[in-house]
Coordinates of N, CA, C and O in Angstrom, one line a residue:
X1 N 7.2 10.6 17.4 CA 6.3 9.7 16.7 C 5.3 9.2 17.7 O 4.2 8.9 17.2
X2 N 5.5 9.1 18.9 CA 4.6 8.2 19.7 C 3.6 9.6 20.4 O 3.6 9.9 21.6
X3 N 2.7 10.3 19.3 CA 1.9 10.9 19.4 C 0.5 10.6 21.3 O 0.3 11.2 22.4
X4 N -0.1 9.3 20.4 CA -0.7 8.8 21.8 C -0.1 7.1 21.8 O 0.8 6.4 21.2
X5 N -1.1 7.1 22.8 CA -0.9 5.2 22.8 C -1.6 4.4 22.2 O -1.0 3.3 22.2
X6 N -2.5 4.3 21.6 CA -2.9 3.9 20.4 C -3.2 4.8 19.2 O -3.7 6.0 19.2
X7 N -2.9 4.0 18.3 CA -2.6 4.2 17.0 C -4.1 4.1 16.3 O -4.2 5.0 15.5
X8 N -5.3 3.2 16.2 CA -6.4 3.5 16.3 C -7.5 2.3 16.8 O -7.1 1.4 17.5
X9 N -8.6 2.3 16.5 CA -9.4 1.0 17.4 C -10.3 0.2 15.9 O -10.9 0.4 14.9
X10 N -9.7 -0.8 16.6 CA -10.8 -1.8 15.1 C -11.8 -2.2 15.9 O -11.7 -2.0 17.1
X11 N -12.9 -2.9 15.3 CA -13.8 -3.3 16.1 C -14.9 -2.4 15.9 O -14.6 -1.4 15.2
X12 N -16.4 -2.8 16.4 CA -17.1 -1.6 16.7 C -18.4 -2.2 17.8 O -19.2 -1.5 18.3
X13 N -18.3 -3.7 18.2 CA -19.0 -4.1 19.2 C -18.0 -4.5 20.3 O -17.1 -5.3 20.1
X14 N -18.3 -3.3 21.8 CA -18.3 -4.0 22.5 C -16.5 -4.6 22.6 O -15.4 -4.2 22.4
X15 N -17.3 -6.0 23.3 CA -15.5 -6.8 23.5 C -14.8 -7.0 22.2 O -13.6 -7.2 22.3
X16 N -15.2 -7.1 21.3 CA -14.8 -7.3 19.5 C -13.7 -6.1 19.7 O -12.7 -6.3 19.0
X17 N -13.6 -5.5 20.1 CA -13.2 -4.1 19.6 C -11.8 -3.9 20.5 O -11.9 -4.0 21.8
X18 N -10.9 -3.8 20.1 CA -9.5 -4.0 20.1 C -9.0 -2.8 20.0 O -9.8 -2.1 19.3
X19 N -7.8 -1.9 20.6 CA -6.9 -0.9 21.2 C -5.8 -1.3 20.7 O -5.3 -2.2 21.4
X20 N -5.2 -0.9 19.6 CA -3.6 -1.1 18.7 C -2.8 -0.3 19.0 O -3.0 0.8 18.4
X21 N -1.4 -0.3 19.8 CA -0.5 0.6 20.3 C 0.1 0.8 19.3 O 0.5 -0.1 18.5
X22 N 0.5 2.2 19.2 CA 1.5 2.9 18.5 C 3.3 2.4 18.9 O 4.0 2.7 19.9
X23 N 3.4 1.7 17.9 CA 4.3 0.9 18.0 C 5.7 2.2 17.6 O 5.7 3.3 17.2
X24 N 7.0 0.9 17.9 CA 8.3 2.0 17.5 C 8.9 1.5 16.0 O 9.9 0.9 15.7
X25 N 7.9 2.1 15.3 CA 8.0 1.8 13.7 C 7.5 3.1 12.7 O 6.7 3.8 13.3
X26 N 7.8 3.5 11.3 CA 7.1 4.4 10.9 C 5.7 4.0 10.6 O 5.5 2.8 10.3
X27 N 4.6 5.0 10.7 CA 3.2 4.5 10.0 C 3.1 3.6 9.0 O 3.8 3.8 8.0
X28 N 2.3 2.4 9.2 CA 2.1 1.6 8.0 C 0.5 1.5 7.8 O -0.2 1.1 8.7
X29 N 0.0 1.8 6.7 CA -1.4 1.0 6.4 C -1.0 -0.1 6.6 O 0.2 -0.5 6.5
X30 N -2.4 -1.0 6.8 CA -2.5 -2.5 7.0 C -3.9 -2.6 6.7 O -4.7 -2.0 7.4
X31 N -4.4 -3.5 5.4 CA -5.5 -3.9 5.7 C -5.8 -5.1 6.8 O -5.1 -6.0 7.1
X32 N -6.9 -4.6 7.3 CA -7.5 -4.9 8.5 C -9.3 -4.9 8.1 O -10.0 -4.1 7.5
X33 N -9.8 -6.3 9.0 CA -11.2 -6.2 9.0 C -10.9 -7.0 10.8 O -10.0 -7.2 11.7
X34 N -12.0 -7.3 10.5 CA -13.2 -7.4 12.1 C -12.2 -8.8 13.0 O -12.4 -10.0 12.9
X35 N -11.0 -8.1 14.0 CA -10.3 -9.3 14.3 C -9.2 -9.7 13.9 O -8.5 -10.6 14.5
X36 N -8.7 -9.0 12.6 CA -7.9 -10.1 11.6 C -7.2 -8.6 10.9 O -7.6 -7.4 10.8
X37 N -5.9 -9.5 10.5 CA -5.2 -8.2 9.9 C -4.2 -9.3 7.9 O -4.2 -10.5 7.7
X38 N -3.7 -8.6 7.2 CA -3.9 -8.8 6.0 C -1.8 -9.0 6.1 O -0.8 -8.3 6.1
X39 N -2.2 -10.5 6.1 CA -0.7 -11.1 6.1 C 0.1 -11.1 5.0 O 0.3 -12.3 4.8
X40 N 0.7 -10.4 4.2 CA 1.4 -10.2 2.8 C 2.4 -11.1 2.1 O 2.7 -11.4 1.0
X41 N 2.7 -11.6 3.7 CA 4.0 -13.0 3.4 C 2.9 -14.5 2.9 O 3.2 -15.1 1.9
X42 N 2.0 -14.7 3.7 CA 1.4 -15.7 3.9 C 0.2 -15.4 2.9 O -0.3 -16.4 2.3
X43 N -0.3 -14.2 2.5 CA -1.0 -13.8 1.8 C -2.7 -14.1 1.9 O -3.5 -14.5 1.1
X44 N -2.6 -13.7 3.4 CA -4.0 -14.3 3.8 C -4.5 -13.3 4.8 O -4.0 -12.2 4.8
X45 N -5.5 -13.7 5.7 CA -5.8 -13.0 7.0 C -5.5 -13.8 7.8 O -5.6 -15.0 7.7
X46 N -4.9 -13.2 8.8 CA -4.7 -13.9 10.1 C -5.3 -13.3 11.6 O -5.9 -12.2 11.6
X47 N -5.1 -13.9 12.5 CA -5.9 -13.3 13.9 C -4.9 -12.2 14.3 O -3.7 -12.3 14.2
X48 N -5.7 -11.0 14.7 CA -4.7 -9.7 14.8 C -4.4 -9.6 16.3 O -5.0 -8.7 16.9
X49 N -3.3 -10.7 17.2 CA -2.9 -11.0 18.5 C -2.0 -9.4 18.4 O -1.8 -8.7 17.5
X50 N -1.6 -9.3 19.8 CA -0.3 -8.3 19.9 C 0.7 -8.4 19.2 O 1.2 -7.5 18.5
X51 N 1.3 -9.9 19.3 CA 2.1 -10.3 18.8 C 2.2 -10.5 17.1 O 3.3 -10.6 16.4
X52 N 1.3 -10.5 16.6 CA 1.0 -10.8 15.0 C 1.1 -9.0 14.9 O 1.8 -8.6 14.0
X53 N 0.4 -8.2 15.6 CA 0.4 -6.5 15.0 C 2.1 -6.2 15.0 O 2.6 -5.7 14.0
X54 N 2.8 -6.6 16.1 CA 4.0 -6.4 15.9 C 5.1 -7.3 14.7 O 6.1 -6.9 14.2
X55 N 4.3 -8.8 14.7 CA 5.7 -9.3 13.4 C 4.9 -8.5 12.0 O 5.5 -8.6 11.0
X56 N 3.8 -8.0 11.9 CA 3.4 -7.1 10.4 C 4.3 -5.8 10.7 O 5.2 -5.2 10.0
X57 N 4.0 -5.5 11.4 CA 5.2 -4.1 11.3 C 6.5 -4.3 10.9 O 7.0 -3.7 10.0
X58 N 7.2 -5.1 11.6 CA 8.9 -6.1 11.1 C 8.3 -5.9 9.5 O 8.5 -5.1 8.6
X59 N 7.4 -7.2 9.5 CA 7.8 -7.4 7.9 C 7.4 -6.0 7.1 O 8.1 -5.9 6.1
X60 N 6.8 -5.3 7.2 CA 6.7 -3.6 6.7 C 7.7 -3.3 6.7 O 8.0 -3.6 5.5
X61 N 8.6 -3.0 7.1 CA 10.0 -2.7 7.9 C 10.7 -3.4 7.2 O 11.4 -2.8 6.4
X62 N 10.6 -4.5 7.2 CA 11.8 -4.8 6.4 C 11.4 -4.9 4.8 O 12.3 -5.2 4.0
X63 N 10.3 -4.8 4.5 CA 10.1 -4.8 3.0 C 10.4 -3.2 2.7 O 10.6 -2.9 1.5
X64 N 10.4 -2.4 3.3 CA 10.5 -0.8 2.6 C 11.6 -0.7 3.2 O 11.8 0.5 3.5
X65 N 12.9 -1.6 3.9 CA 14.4 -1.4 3.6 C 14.7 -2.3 2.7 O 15.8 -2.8 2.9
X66 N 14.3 -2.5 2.2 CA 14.9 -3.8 0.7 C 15.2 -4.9 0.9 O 15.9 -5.6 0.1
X67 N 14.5 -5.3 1.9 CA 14.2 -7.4 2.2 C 13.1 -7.8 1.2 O 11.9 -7.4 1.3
X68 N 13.4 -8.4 0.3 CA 12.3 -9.1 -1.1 C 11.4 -10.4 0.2 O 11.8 -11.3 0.9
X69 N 9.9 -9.9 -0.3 CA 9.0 -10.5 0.7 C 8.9 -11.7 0.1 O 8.0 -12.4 0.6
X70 N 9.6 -12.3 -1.0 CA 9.5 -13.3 -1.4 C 10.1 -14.3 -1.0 O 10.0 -15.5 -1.1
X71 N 10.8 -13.6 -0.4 CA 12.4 -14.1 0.0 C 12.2 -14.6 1.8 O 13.0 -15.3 2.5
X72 N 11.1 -14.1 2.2 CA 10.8 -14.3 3.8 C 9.8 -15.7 4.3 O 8.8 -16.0 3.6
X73 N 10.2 -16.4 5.2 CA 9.3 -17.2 5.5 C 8.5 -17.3 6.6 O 9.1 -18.0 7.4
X74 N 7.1 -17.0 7.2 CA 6.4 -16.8 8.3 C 6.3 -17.6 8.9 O 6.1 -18.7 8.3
X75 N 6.4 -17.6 10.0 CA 6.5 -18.8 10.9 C 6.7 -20.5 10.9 O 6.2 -21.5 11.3
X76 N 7.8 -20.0 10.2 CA 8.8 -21.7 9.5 C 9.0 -22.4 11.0 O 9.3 -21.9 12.1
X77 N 8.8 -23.7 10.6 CA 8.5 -24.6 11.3 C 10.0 -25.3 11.8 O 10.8 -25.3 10.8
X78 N 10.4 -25.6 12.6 CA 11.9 -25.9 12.6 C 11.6 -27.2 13.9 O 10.5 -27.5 14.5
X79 N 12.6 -27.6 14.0 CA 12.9 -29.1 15.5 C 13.6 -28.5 16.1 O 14.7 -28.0 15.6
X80 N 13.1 -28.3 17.7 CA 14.7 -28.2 18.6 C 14.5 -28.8 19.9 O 13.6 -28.3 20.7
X81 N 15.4 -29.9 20.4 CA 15.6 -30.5 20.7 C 14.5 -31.7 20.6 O 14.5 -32.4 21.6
X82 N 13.7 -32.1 19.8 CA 12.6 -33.1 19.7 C 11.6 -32.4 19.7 O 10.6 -33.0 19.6
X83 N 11.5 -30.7 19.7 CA 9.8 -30.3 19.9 C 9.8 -29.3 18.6 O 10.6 -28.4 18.4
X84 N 8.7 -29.6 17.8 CA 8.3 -28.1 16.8 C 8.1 -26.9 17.8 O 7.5 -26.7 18.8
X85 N 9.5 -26.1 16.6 CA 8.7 -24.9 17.0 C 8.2 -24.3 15.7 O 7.9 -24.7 14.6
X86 N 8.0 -22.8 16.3 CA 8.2 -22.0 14.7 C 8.3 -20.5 14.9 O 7.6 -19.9 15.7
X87 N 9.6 -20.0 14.0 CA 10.1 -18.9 13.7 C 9.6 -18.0 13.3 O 9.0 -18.1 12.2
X88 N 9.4 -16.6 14.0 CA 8.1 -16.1 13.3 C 8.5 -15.4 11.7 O 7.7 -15.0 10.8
X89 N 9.9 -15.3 11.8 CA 10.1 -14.8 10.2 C 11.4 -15.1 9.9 O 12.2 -14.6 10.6
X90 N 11.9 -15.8 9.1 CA 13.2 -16.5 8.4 C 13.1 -15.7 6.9 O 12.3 -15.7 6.0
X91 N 14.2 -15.0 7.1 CA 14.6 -14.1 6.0 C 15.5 -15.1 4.9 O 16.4 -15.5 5.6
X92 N 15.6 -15.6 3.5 CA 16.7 -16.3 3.1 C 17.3 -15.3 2.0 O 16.5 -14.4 1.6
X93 N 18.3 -15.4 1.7 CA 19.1 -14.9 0.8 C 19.4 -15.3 -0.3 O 19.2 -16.5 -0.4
X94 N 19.7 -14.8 -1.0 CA 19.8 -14.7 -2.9 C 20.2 -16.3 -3.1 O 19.6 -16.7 -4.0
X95 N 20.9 -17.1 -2.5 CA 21.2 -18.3 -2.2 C 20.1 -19.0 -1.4 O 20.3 -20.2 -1.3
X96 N 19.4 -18.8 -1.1 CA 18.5 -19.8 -0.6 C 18.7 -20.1 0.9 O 17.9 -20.4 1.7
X97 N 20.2 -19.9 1.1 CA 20.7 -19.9 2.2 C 19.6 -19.1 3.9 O 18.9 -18.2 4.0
X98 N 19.9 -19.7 4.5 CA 18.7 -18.6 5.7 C 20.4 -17.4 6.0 O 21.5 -17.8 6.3
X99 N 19.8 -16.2 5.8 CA 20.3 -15.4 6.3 C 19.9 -14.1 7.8 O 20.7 -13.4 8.4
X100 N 19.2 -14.2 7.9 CA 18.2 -13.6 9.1 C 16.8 -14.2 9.6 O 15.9 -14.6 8.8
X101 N 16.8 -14.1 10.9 CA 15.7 -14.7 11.8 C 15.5 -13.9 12.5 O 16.4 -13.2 12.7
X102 N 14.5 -13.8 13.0 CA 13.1 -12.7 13.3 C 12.4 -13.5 14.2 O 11.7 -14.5 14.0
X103 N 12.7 -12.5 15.7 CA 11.8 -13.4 16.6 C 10.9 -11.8 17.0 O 11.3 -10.6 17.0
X104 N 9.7 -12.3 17.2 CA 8.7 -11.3 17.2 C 7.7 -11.0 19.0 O 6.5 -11.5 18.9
X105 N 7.8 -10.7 19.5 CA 7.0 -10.8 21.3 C 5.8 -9.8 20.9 O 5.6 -9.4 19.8
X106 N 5.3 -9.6 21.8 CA 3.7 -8.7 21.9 C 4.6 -7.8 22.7 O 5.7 -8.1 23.1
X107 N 3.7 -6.5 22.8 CA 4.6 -5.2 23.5 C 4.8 -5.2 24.9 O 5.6 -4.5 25.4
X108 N 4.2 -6.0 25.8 CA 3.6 -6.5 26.7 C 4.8 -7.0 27.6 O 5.0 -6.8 28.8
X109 N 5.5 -7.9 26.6 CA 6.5 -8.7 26.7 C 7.9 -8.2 26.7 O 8.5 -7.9 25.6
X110 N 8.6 -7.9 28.3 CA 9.6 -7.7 27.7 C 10.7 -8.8 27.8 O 10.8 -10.0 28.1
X111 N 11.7 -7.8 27.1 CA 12.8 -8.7 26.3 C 14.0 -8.5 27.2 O 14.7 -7.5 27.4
X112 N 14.2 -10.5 27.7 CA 15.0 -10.3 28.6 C 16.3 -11.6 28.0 O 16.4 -12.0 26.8
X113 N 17.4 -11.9 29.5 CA 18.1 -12.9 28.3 C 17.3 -14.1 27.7 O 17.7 -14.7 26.7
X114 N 15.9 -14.5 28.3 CA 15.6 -15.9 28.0 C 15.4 -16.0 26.5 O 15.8 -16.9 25.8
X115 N 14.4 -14.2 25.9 CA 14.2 -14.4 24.8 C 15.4 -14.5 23.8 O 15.2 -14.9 22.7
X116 N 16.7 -13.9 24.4 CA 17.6 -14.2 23.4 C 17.9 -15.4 23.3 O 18.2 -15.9 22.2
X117 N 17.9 -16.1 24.5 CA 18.3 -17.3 24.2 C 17.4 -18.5 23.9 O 17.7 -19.7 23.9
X118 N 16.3 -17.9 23.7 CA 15.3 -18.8 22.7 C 15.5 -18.5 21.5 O 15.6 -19.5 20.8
X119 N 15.7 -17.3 20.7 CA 16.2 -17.0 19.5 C 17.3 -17.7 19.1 O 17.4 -18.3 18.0
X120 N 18.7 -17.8 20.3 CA 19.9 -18.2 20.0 C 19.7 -19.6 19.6 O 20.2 -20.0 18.6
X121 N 18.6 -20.6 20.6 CA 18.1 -22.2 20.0 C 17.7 -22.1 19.0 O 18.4 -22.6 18.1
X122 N 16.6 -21.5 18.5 CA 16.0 -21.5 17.1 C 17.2 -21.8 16.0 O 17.4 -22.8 15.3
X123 N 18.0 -20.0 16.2 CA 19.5 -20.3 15.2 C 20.6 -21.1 15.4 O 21.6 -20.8 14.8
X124 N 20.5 -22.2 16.1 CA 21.1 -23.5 16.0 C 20.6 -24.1 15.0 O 21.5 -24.4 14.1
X125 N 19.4 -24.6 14.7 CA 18.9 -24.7 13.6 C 18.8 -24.1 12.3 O 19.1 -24.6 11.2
X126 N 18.6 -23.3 12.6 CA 18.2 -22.2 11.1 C 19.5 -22.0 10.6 O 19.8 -22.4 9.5
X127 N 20.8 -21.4 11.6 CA 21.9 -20.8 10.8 C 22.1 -19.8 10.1 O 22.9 -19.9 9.1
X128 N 21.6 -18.8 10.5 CA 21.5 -18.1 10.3 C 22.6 -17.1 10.8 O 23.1 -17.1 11.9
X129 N 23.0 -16.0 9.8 CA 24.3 -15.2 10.9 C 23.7 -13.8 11.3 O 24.2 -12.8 11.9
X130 N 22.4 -14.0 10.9 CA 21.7 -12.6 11.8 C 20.7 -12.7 12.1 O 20.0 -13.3 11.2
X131 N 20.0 -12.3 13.4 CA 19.3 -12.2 13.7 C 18.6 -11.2 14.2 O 19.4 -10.3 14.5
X132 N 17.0 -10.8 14.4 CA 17.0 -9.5 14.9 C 15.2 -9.6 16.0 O 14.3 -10.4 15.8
X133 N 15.3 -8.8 16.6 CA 14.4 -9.4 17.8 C 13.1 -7.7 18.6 O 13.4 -6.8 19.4
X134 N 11.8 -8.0 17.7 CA 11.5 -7.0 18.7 C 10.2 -6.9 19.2 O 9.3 -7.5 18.6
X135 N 10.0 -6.3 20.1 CA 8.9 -6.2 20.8 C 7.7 -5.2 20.6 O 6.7 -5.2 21.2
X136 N 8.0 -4.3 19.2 CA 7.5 -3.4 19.1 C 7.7 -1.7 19.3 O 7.5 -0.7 18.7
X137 N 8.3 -2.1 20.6 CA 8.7 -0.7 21.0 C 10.5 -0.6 21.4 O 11.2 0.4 21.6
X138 N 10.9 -2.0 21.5 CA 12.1 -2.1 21.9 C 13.0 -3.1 21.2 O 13.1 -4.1 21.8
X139 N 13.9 -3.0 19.5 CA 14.3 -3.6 18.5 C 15.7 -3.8 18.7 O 16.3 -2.8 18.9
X140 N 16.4 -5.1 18.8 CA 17.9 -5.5 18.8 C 18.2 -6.4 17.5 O 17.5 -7.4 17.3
X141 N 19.4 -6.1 16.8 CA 20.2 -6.6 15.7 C 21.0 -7.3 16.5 O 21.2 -6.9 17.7
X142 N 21.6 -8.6 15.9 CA 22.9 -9.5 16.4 C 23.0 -9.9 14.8 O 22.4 -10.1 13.8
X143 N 24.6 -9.8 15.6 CA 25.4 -11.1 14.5 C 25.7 -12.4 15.2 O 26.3 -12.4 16.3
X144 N 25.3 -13.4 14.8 CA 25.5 -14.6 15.2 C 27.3 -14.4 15.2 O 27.9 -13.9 14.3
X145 N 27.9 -14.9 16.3 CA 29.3 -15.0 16.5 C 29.7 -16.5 16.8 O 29.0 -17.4 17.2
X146 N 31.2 -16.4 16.6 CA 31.4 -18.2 16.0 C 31.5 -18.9 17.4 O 32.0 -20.0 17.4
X147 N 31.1 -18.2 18.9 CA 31.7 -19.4 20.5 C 29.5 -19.4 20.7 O 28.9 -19.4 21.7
X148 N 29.1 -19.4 19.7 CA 27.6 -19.4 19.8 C 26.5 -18.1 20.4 O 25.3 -18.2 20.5
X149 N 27.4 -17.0 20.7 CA 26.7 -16.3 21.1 C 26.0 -14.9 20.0 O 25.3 -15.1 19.1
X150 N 26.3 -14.0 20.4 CA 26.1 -12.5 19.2 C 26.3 -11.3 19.6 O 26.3 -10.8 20.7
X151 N 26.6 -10.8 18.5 CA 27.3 -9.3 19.1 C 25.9 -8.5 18.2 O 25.2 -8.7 17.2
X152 N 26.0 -7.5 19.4 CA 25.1 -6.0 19.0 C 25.7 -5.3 17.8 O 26.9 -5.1 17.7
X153 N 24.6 -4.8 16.9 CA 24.8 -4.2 16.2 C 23.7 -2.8 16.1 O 22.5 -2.8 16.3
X154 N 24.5 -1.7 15.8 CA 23.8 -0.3 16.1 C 22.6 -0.4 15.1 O 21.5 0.1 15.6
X155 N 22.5 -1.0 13.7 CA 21.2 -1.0 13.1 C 21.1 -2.3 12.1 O 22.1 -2.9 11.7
X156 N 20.2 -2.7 12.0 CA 20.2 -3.7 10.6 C 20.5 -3.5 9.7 O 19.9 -2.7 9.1
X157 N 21.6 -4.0 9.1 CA 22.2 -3.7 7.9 C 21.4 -3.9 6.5 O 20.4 -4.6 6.5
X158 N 21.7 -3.2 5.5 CA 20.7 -3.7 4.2 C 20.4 -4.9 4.1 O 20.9 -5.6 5.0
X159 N 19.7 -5.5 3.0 CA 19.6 -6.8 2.5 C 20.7 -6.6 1.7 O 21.6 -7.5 1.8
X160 N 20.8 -5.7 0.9 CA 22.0 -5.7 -0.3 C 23.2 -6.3 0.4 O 23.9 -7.2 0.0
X161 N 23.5 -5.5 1.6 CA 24.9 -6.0 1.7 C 24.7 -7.2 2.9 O 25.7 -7.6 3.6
X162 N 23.9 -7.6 3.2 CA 24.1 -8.9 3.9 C 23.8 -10.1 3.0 O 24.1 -11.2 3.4
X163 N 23.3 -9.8 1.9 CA 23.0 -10.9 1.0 C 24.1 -11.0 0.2 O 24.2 -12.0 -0.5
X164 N 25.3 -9.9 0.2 CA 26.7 -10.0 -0.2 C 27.6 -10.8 0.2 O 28.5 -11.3 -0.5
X165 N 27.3 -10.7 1.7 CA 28.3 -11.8 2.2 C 28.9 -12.8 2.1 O 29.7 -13.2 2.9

């Protein structure tokens, strides 16, 4: 899949003009204009950072494995320990209940214990019993486990059967 290193160039002046890495996801269109890429959850445009090209791919990804985008929340706002943060994608379940959280980095960024265990704070809050975490080129699934930590899982399970639980 990882043909070249980018995937193609927006832009057409100069410093405007931005280099999009071929990320570890299948091809997705995305509308895109000058800067800004076409947010489906939020239903808007937003600034096209590293990190925003990588959480549109997640949510692609998980809307063509059968996560209902209605059902997702973009950078939900949460308290932890006295400070806002925000989650970049809270998945809820048929219940209303939060069932997966989605922490999203730029490719740039790798993924070490801290970021798990900024995710692991978030899901103190949220409660979530899955979580899943990627950088674009490098994606990890957990199950939230009951001494606070998470166990690896080989893939993300459906929505169908985690919304069963």
């Amino acid at each position: 899949m990882k043909a070249g290193r980018y995937l193609f160039r927006i832009g057409i002046f100069g410093e405007n003009t931005r280099d999009l890495e071929r990320l570890n996801f299948p091809e997705y269109g995305f509308r895109l204009r000058e800067g800004q890429i076409f947010d489906p959850a939020r239903k808007r445009f937003v600034a096209l950072t590293p990190e925003e090209w990588v959480r549109q791919h997640v949510i692609r990804y998980l809307v063509e494995e059968g996560y209902p985008l209605s059902l997702m929340a973009v950078e939900a706002e949460i308290n932890v320990y006295a400070l806002k943060k925000r989650m970049d994608i809270l998945v809820y379940g048929k219940d209303g209940k939060p069932l997966l959280i989605v922490e999203c980095k730029a490719p740039s960024v790798k993924i070490d214990q801290g970021v798990f265990d900024q995710l692991a704070r978030y899901n103190l809050r949220a409660g979530a019993p899955y979580f899943f975490l990627s950088n674009g080129h490098n994606h990890y699934c957990c199950k939230a486990a009951t001494d606070g930590g998470y166990l690896f899982l080989k893939n993300l399970p459906p929505f169908q059967i985690l919304s069963n639980i």
